[in-house]
Coordinates of C-alpha atoms in Angstrom, one line a residue:
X218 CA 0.0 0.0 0.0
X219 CA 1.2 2.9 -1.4
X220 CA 2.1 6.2 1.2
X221 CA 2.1 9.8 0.5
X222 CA 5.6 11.3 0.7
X223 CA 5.5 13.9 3.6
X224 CA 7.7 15.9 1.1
X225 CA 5.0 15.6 -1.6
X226 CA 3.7 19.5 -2.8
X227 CA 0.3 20.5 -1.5
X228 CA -2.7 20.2 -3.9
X229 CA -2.9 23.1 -6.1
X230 CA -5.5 26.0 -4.9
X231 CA -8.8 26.4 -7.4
X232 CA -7.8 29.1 -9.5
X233 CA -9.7 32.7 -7.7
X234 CA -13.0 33.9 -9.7
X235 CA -11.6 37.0 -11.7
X236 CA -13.4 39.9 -10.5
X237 CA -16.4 41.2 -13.2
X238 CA -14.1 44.4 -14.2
X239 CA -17.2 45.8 -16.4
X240 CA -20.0 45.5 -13.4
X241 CA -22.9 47.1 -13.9
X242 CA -22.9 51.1 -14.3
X243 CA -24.8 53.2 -12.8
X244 CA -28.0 54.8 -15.3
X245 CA -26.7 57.8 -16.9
X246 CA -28.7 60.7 -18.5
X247 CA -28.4 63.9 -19.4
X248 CA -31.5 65.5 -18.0
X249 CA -31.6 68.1 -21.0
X250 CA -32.0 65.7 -23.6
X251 CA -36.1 64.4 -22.7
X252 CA -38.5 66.0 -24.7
X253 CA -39.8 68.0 -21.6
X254 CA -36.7 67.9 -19.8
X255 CA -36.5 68.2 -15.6
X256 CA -40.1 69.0 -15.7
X257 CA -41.4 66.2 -17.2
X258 CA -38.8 63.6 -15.6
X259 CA -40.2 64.8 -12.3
X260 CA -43.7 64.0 -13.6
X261 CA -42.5 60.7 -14.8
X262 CA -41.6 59.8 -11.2
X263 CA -44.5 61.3 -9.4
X264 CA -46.7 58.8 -11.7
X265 CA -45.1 55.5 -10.5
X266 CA -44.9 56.5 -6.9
X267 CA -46.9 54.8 -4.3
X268 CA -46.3 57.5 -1.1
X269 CA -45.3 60.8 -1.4
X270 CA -41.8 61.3 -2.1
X271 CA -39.6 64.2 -1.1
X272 CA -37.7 66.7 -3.5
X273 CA -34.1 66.0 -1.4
X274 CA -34.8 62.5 -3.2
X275 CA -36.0 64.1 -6.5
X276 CA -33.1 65.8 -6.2
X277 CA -31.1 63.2 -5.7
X278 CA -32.7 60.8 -8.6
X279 CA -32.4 64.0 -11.3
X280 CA -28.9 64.9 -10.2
X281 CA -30.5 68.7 -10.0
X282 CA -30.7 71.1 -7.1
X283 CA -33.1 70.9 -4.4
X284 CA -34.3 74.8 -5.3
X285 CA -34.9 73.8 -9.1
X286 CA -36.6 71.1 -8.2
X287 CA -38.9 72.7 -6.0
X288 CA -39.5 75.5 -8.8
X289 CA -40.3 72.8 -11.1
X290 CA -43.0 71.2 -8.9
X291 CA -44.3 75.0 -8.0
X292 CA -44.8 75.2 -11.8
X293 CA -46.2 71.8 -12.5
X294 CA -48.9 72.7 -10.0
X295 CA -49.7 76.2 -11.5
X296 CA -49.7 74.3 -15.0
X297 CA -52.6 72.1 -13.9
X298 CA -54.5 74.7 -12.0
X299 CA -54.3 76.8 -15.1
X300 CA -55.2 74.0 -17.4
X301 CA -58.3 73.6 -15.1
X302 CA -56.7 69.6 -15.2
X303 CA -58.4 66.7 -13.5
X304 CA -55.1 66.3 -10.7
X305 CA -52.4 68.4 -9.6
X306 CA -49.3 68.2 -7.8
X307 CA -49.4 68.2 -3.9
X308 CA -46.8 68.4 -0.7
X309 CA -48.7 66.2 1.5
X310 CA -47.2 63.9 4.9
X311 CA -43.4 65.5 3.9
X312 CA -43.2 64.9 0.3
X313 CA -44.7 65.2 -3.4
X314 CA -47.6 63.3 -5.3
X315 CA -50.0 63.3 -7.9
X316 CA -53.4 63.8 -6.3
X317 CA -57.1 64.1 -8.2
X318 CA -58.4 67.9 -7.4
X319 CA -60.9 68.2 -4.7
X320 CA -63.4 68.8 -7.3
X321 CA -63.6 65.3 -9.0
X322 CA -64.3 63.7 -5.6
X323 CA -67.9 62.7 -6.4
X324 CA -66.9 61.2 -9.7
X325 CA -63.7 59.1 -8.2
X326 CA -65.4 58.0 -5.3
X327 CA -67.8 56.7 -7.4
X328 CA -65.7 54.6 -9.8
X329 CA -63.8 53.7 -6.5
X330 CA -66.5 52.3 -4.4
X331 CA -68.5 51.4 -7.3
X332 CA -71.5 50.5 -4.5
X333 CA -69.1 48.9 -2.3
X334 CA -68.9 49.6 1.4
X335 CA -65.3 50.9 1.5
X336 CA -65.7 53.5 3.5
X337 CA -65.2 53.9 7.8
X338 CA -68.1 53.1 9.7
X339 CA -69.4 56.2 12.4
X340 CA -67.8 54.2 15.1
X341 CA -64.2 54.1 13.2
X342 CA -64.5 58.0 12.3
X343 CA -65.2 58.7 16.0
X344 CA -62.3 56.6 17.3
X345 CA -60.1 58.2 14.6
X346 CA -60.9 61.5 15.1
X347 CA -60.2 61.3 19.3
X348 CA -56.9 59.3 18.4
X349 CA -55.5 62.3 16.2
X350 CA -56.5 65.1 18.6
X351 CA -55.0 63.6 22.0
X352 CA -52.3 61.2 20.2
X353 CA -50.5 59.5 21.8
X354 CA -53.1 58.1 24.2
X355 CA -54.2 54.1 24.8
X356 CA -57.3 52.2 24.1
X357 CA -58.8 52.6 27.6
X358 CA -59.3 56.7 27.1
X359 CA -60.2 56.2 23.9
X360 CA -62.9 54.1 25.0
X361 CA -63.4 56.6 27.8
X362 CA -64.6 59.2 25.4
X363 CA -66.8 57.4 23.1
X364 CA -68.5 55.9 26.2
X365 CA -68.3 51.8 24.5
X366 CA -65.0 49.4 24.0
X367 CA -63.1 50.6 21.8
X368 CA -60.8 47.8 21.4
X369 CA -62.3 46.0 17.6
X370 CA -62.3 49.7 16.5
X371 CA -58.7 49.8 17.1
X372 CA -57.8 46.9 15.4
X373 CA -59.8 48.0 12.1
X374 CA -57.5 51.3 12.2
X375 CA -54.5 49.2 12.9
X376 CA -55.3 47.2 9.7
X377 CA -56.0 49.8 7.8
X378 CA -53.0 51.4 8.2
X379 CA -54.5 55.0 9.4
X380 CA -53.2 54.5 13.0
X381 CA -49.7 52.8 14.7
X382 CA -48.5 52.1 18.3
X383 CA -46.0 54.8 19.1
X384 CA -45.1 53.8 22.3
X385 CA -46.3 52.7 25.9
X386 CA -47.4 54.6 29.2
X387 CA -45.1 54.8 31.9
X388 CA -47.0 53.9 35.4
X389 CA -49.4 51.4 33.5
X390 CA -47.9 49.8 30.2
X391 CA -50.3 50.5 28.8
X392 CA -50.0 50.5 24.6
X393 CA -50.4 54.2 23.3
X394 CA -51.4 55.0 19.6
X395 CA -51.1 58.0 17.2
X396 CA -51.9 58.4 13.7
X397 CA -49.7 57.7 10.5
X398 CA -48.6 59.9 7.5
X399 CA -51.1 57.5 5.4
X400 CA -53.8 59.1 7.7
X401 CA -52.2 62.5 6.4
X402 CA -52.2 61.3 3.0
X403 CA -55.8 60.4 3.3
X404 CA -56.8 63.9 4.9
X405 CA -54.5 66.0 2.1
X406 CA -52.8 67.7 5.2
X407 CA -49.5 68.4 5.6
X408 CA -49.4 68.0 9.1
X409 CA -51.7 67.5 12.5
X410 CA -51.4 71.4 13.0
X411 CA -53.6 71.6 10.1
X412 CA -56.3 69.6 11.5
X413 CA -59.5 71.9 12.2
X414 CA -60.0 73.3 16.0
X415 CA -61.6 70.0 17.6
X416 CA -59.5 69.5 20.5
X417 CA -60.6 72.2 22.9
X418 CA -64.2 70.2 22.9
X419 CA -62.5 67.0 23.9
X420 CA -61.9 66.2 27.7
X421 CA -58.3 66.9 29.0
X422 CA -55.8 63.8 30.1
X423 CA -57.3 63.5 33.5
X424 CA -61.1 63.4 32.8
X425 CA -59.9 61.0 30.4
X426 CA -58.0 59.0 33.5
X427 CA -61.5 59.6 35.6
X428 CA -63.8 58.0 33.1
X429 CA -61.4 55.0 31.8
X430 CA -61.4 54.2 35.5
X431 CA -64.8 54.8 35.6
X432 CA -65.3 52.3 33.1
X433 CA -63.2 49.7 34.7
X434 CA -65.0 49.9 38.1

């Protein structure tokens, strides 16, 4: 039986991949040369967008300054507002998007629903609307206010995306919840400061705190 010589050579390495020296380059364009240059890239992007995007990123994807971006969008909007167009251009929840003018509502809700039951129930607008004036709070004030549980309400908002838990009480652990920027989205507001004067008519923290313990007795 044959033995290997302790002096024989080690087994030759696999020969090493060669790296790819023509990987794949980056998209290139010369932002001048579409027929409707910058303006019309931006609206090319603002049509395949599924949230609102900001113009650091338009920037960013046009390789053009944040200002002349921003002048672009400005103009887009006057565009459509002077073409009396169906949709215009909209800085909504931090960033940019197409929207259908307040105007056509009756005709695209229609088409959307098209006599199906999409929309919130009372119970769910309620619940919404106590949510986004005293955000963050839990589900027991919440439930506090509208006088019934308020806990299968809560879930449908979770599902539907319109609220999120954003943290949880100190003394109690209790999970608190606060609206999204899809509920901004759906409201066409650019913030919760532009939300109309509600608040003052809802009770403060610590009715609140009186009736959830209230409710609990």
């Amino acid at each position: 039986m044959s033995e290997t010589s302790a002096g024989a050579a080690p087994a030759a390495e696999a020969p090493v991949a060669e790296v790819d020296e023509t990987a794949e380059e980056q998209i290139a364009f010369d932002i001048n040369d579409f027929p409707a240059g910058a303006r019309g890239a931006i609206e090319a992007v603002l049509m395949v967008v599924d949230e609102p995007v900001g113009e650091v990123a338009l920037a960013s994807a046009l390789e053009l300054p944040v200002e002349d971006v921003l002048g672009h969008l400005q103009a887009l909007a006057d565009d459509y507002e002077l073409g009396n167009r169906g949709f215009t251009v909209r800085n909504v929840a931090g960033g940019w998007r197409v929207y259908s003018r307040p105007e056509y509502a009756p005709v695209v809700e229609k088409f959307l629903l098209d006599g199906q039951q999409a929309k919130l129930t009372q119970a769910s607008l309620e619940t919404l609307a106590v949510i986004a004036y005293r955000q963050p709070i839990s589900r027991s004030r919440v439930s506090a206010v509208r006088g019934v549980n308020a806990d299968g309400v809560v879930r449908t908002l979770l599902t539907r995306g319109l609220i999120a838990e954003v943290g949880a009480e100190g003394e109690s652990g209790a999970t608190l919840y606060g609206t999204t920027d899809y509920f901004l989205q759906r409201l066409g507001l650019r913030s919760l400061d532009e939300l109309p004067a509600l608040a003052p008519y809802l009770p403060e923290v610590d009715v609140l705190d009186e009736l959830a313990e209230q409710g609990r007795a």
